[in-house]
């Protein structure tokens, strides 16, 4: 009788240990999820307070002063963002709301004629203006800008040393 009780006790103890291990694993997952959500909330609060514009999962900062393309990108990187990667019609529409020529995160500095975004992805959908990109007058025009804001297709290649306003994008994690 005592042997049977001991066997039942050990079986129950094993089942309780499995339940405890499962609860500990679930607790770890919930803590990780909580931390991830807290970081998202902290980012949302930070960028909202800094007057960034929220649209479709990203925050955008539109500068009021002018810098070169690289200086603009450096500013964005300091803010844990980067120059905008225009990968939707909504983002292209956003860039057209301002009247100044504006840097975007597009360049062919690495290889002439091979346009890439700042994250290294190749350009697929584009909004180049008529006869652009063209390296006008045999100038080195390796950086992308938005200009002629009344037209949807308004991108231009420009010398990276020209000073423009710019737009940063901070993608929030999904």
PDB file of C-alpha atoms in Angstrom:
ATOM      1  CA  UNK A   1       0.000   0.000   0.000  1.00  0.00           C
ATOM      2  CA  UNK A   2       2.796   2.425   0.916  1.00  0.00           C
ATOM      3  CA  UNK A   3       4.609   1.610  -2.352  1.00  0.00           C
ATOM      4  CA  UNK A   4       1.437   2.434  -4.347  1.00  0.00           C
ATOM      5  CA  UNK A   5       1.000   5.730  -2.470  1.00  0.00           C
ATOM      6  CA  UNK A   6       4.652   6.610  -3.105  1.00  0.00           C
ATOM      7  CA  UNK A   7       4.236   5.811  -6.818  1.00  0.00           C
ATOM      8  CA  UNK A   8       1.093   7.997  -7.025  1.00  0.00           C
ATOM      9  CA  UNK A   9       2.864  10.748  -5.093  1.00  0.00           C
ATOM     10  CA  UNK A  10       5.865  10.673  -7.466  1.00  0.00           C
ATOM     11  CA  UNK A  11       3.564  10.683 -10.520  1.00  0.00           C
ATOM     12  CA  UNK A  12       1.624  13.669  -9.158  1.00  0.00           C
ATOM     13  CA  UNK A  13       4.883  15.438  -8.288  1.00  0.00           C
ATOM     14  CA  UNK A  14       6.138  14.892 -11.860  1.00  0.00           C
ATOM     15  CA  UNK A  15       2.907  16.305 -13.306  1.00  0.00           C
ATOM     16  CA  UNK A  16       3.099  19.330 -11.006  1.00  0.00           C
ATOM     17  CA  UNK A  17       6.750  19.906 -12.021  1.00  0.00           C
ATOM     18  CA  UNK A  18       5.737  19.823 -15.706  1.00  0.00           C
ATOM     19  CA  UNK A  19       2.978  22.367 -14.996  1.00  0.00           C
ATOM     20  CA  UNK A  20       5.426  24.549 -13.067  1.00  0.00           C
ATOM     21  CA  UNK A  21       7.948  24.401 -15.952  1.00  0.00           C
ATOM     22  CA  UNK A  22       5.206  25.323 -18.423  1.00  0.00           C
ATOM     23  CA  UNK A  23       4.106  28.255 -16.230  1.00  0.00           C
ATOM     24  CA  UNK A  24       7.713  29.452 -15.947  1.00  0.00           C
ATOM     25  CA  UNK A  25       8.107  29.283 -19.721  1.00  0.00           C
ATOM     26  CA  UNK A  26       4.840  31.179 -20.248  1.00  0.00           C
ATOM     27  CA  UNK A  27       5.921  33.774 -17.688  1.00  0.00           C
ATOM     28  CA  UNK A  28       9.204  34.304 -19.549  1.00  0.00           C
ATOM     29  CA  UNK A  29       7.328  34.732 -22.837  1.00  0.00           C
ATOM     30  CA  UNK A  30       4.906  37.196 -21.268  1.00  0.00           C
ATOM     31  CA  UNK A  31       7.756  39.214 -19.735  1.00  0.00           C
ATOM     32  CA  UNK A  32       9.510  39.391 -23.119  1.00  0.00           C
ATOM     33  CA  UNK A  33       6.246  40.463 -24.791  1.00  0.00           C
ATOM     34  CA  UNK A  34       5.688  43.090 -22.086  1.00  0.00           C
ATOM     35  CA  UNK A  35       9.201  44.474 -22.567  1.00  0.00           C
ATOM     36  CA  UNK A  36       8.706  44.623 -26.342  1.00  0.00           C
ATOM     37  CA  UNK A  37       5.383  46.448 -25.959  1.00  0.00           C
ATOM     38  CA  UNK A  38       6.926  48.860 -23.459  1.00  0.00           C
ATOM     39  CA  UNK A  39       9.705  49.689 -25.917  1.00  0.00           C
ATOM     40  CA  UNK A  40       7.142  50.314 -28.669  1.00  0.00           C
ATOM     41  CA  UNK A  41       5.165  52.570 -26.341  1.00  0.00           C
ATOM     42  CA  UNK A  42       8.306  54.435 -25.252  1.00  0.00           C
ATOM     43  CA  UNK A  43       9.247  54.992 -28.922  1.00  0.00           C
ATOM     44  CA  UNK A  44       5.721  56.139 -29.732  1.00  0.00           C
ATOM     45  CA  UNK A  45       5.724  58.632 -26.843  1.00  0.00           C
ATOM     46  CA  UNK A  46       9.254  59.883 -27.633  1.00  0.00           C
ATOM     47  CA  UNK A  47       8.618  60.574 -31.334  1.00  0.00           C
ATOM     48  CA  UNK A  48       5.176  62.054 -30.664  1.00  0.00           C
ATOM     49  CA  UNK A  49       6.671  64.498 -28.174  1.00  0.00           C
ATOM     50  CA  UNK A  50       9.404  65.454 -30.676  1.00  0.00           C
ATOM     51  CA  UNK A  51       6.743  66.606 -33.186  1.00  0.00           C
ATOM     52  CA  UNK A  52       7.274  63.721 -35.593  1.00  0.00           C
ATOM     53  CA  UNK A  53       4.306  62.838 -37.843  1.00  0.00           C
ATOM     54  CA  UNK A  54       2.812  59.335 -37.548  1.00  0.00           C
ATOM     55  CA  UNK A  55       1.575  57.531 -40.676  1.00  0.00           C
ATOM     56  CA  UNK A  56       0.989  53.833 -41.229  1.00  0.00           C
ATOM     57  CA  UNK A  57       3.461  52.317 -38.776  1.00  0.00           C
ATOM     58  CA  UNK A  58       6.236  54.912 -39.088  1.00  0.00           C
ATOM     59  CA  UNK A  59       7.111  58.307 -37.690  1.00  0.00           C
ATOM     60  CA  UNK A  60       8.420  61.063 -39.986  1.00  0.00           C
ATOM     61  CA  UNK A  61      10.444  64.148 -39.205  1.00  0.00           C
ATOM     62  CA  UNK A  62      10.516  66.981 -41.730  1.00  0.00           C
ATOM     63  CA  UNK A  63      13.418  69.345 -41.183  1.00  0.00           C
ATOM     64  CA  UNK A  64      13.095  73.100 -41.339  1.00  0.00           C
ATOM     65  CA  UNK A  65      16.772  73.773 -42.034  1.00  0.00           C
ATOM     66  CA  UNK A  66      19.018  72.610 -44.880  1.00  0.00           C
ATOM     67  CA  UNK A  67      21.965  70.213 -44.928  1.00  0.00           C
ATOM     68  CA  UNK A  68      23.836  68.036 -47.405  1.00  0.00           C
ATOM     69  CA  UNK A  69      22.497  64.539 -48.053  1.00  0.00           C
ATOM     70  CA  UNK A  70      25.076  62.926 -45.735  1.00  0.00           C
ATOM     71  CA  UNK A  71      24.557  65.517 -42.978  1.00  0.00           C
ATOM     72  CA  UNK A  72      20.811  64.909 -43.273  1.00  0.00           C
ATOM     73  CA  UNK A  73      21.290  61.179 -43.011  1.00  0.00           C
ATOM     74  CA  UNK A  74      23.615  61.589 -40.021  1.00  0.00           C
ATOM     75  CA  UNK A  75      20.931  63.660 -38.273  1.00  0.00           C
ATOM     76  CA  UNK A  76      18.347  60.919 -38.859  1.00  0.00           C
ATOM     77  CA  UNK A  77      20.727  58.206 -37.639  1.00  0.00           C
ATOM     78  CA  UNK A  78      21.355  60.179 -34.429  1.00  0.00           C
ATOM     79  CA  UNK A  79      17.590  60.037 -33.853  1.00  0.00           C
ATOM     80  CA  UNK A  80      17.537  56.223 -34.338  1.00  0.00           C
ATOM     81  CA  UNK A  81      15.915  56.709 -37.759  1.00  0.00           C
ATOM     82  CA  UNK A  82      17.102  57.127 -41.358  1.00  0.00           C
ATOM     83  CA  UNK A  83      16.221  59.120 -44.427  1.00  0.00           C
ATOM     84  CA  UNK A  84      12.801  58.117 -45.746  1.00  0.00           C
ATOM     85  CA  UNK A  85      12.465  55.030 -47.904  1.00  0.00           C
ATOM     86  CA  UNK A  86       9.482  55.719 -50.143  1.00  0.00           C
ATOM     87  CA  UNK A  87       7.838  52.343 -50.623  1.00  0.00           C
ATOM     88  CA  UNK A  88       4.172  53.278 -50.842  1.00  0.00           C
ATOM     89  CA  UNK A  89       1.972  55.779 -52.624  1.00  0.00           C
ATOM     90  CA  UNK A  90       1.013  57.181 -49.195  1.00  0.00           C
ATOM     91  CA  UNK A  91       4.644  57.959 -48.416  1.00  0.00           C
ATOM     92  CA  UNK A  92       5.127  59.571 -51.825  1.00  0.00           C
ATOM     93  CA  UNK A  93       2.035  61.713 -51.149  1.00  0.00           C
ATOM     94  CA  UNK A  94       3.499  62.654 -47.748  1.00  0.00           C
ATOM     95  CA  UNK A  95       6.713  63.916 -49.363  1.00  0.00           C
ATOM     96  CA  UNK A  96       4.709  66.129 -51.724  1.00  0.00           C
ATOM     97  CA  UNK A  97       3.095  68.165 -48.911  1.00  0.00           C
ATOM     98  CA  UNK A  98       6.092  70.500 -48.581  1.00  0.00           C
ATOM     99  CA  UNK A  99       7.334  72.906 -51.217  1.00  0.00           C
ATOM    100  CA  UNK A 100      11.101  72.718 -50.639  1.00  0.00           C
ATOM    101  CA  UNK A 101      13.306  70.262 -52.475  1.00  0.00           C
ATOM    102  CA  UNK A 102      13.806  67.460 -49.976  1.00  0.00           C
ATOM    103  CA  UNK A 103      16.362  64.681 -49.532  1.00  0.00           C
ATOM    104  CA  UNK A 104      15.097  61.089 -49.467  1.00  0.00           C
ATOM    105  CA  UNK A 105      17.087  57.960 -48.628  1.00  0.00           C
ATOM    106  CA  UNK A 106      18.030  57.070 -52.190  1.00  0.00           C
ATOM    107  CA  UNK A 107      21.532  57.001 -53.681  1.00  0.00           C
ATOM    108  CA  UNK A 108      23.667  55.470 -56.408  1.00  0.00           C
ATOM    109  CA  UNK A 109      26.982  56.388 -54.755  1.00  0.00           C
ATOM    110  CA  UNK A 110      28.034  52.736 -54.566  1.00  0.00           C
ATOM    111  CA  UNK A 111      27.605  52.053 -58.302  1.00  0.00           C
ATOM    112  CA  UNK A 112      26.592  54.680 -60.833  1.00  0.00           C
ATOM    113  CA  UNK A 113      23.105  53.955 -62.156  1.00  0.00           C
ATOM    114  CA  UNK A 114      22.270  51.357 -59.502  1.00  0.00           C
ATOM    115  CA  UNK A 115      19.921  53.181 -57.134  1.00  0.00           C
ATOM    116  CA  UNK A 116      19.530  51.779 -53.642  1.00  0.00           C
ATOM    117  CA  UNK A 117      17.774  52.840 -50.490  1.00  0.00           C
ATOM    118  CA  UNK A 118      19.731  53.634 -47.336  1.00  0.00           C
ATOM    119  CA  UNK A 119      18.925  50.163 -45.955  1.00  0.00           C
ATOM    120  CA  UNK A 120      20.644  48.566 -48.976  1.00  0.00           C
ATOM    121  CA  UNK A 121      17.486  47.422 -50.758  1.00  0.00           C
ATOM    122  CA  UNK A 122      17.342  48.053 -54.504  1.00  0.00           C
ATOM    123  CA  UNK A 123      14.956  50.606 -55.980  1.00  0.00           C
ATOM    124  CA  UNK A 124      11.919  48.810 -57.394  1.00  0.00           C
ATOM    125  CA  UNK A 125       9.014  51.267 -57.433  1.00  0.00           C
ATOM    126  CA  UNK A 126      10.073  54.785 -58.325  1.00  0.00           C
ATOM    127  CA  UNK A 127       8.645  58.237 -58.875  1.00  0.00           C
ATOM    128  CA  UNK A 128      11.376  59.729 -61.078  1.00  0.00           C
ATOM    129  CA  UNK A 129      10.527  62.933 -62.872  1.00  0.00           C
ATOM    130  CA  UNK A 130      10.654  63.091 -66.668  1.00  0.00           C
ATOM    131  CA  UNK A 131      14.165  62.274 -67.989  1.00  0.00           C
ATOM    132  CA  UNK A 132      15.436  61.504 -64.484  1.00  0.00           C
ATOM    133  CA  UNK A 133      17.825  60.356 -63.197  1.00  0.00           C
ATOM    134  CA  UNK A 134      20.181  62.078 -65.599  1.00  0.00           C
ATOM    135  CA  UNK A 135      23.372  63.346 -63.915  1.00  0.00           C
ATOM    136  CA  UNK A 136      22.633  66.672 -65.620  1.00  0.00           C
ATOM    137  CA  UNK A 137      25.615  68.380 -67.214  1.00  0.00           C
ATOM    138  CA  UNK A 138      27.863  65.384 -66.434  1.00  0.00           C
ATOM    139  CA  UNK A 139      27.714  66.329 -62.741  1.00  0.00           C
ATOM    140  CA  UNK A 140      27.933  63.700 -60.071  1.00  0.00           C
ATOM    141  CA  UNK A 141      24.310  63.504 -59.007  1.00  0.00           C
ATOM    142  CA  UNK A 142      24.247  60.515 -56.707  1.00  0.00           C
ATOM    143  CA  UNK A 143      21.524  61.416 -54.201  1.00  0.00           C
ATOM    144  CA  UNK A 144      17.746  61.392 -54.540  1.00  0.00           C
ATOM    145  CA  UNK A 145      15.504  64.328 -53.799  1.00  0.00           C
ATOM    146  CA  UNK A 146      11.829  65.223 -54.131  1.00  0.00           C
ATOM    147  CA  UNK A 147      11.058  68.382 -56.115  1.00  0.00           C
ATOM    148  CA  UNK A 148       8.245  69.754 -58.325  1.00  0.00           C
ATOM    149  CA  UNK A 149       5.734  68.837 -55.641  1.00  0.00           C
ATOM    150  CA  UNK A 150       2.622  69.250 -57.771  1.00  0.00           C
ATOM    151  CA  UNK A 151       3.643  66.168 -59.800  1.00  0.00           C
ATOM    152  CA  UNK A 152       3.459  62.628 -58.451  1.00  0.00           C
ATOM    153  CA  UNK A 153       6.583  61.625 -60.409  1.00  0.00           C
ATOM    154  CA  UNK A 154       8.917  64.227 -58.980  1.00  0.00           C
ATOM    155  CA  UNK A 155      12.175  62.594 -57.965  1.00  0.00           C
ATOM    156  CA  UNK A 156      15.424  64.108 -59.154  1.00  0.00           C
ATOM    157  CA  UNK A 157      19.054  63.054 -58.871  1.00  0.00           C
ATOM    158  CA  UNK A 158      21.145  65.819 -57.364  1.00  0.00           C
ATOM    159  CA  UNK A 159      24.681  66.418 -56.150  1.00  0.00           C
ATOM    160  CA  UNK A 160      24.908  65.095 -52.593  1.00  0.00           C
ATOM    161  CA  UNK A 161      26.721  68.275 -51.514  1.00  0.00           C
ATOM    162  CA  UNK A 162      23.769  70.562 -52.227  1.00  0.00           C
ATOM    163  CA  UNK A 163      21.897  71.639 -49.103  1.00  0.00           C
ATOM    164  CA  UNK A 164      18.248  70.617 -48.855  1.00  0.00           C
ATOM    165  CA  UNK A 165      15.643  70.013 -46.192  1.00  0.00           C
ATOM    166  CA  UNK A 166      15.110  66.325 -45.517  1.00  0.00           C
ATOM    167  CA  UNK A 167      12.678  63.793 -44.152  1.00  0.00           C
ATOM    168  CA  UNK A 168      13.598  61.081 -41.625  1.00  0.00           C
ATOM    169  CA  UNK A 169      11.616  57.897 -41.143  1.00  0.00           C
ATOM    170  CA  UNK A 170      11.482  55.806 -37.988  1.00  0.00           C
ATOM    171  CA  UNK A 171       9.764  52.480 -38.611  1.00  0.00           C
ATOM    172  CA  UNK A 172       8.088  51.109 -35.529  1.00  0.00           C
ATOM    173  CA  UNK A 173       8.366  47.335 -34.983  1.00  0.00           C
ATOM    174  CA  UNK A 174       5.297  45.383 -36.050  1.00  0.00           C
TER     175      UNK A 174
END
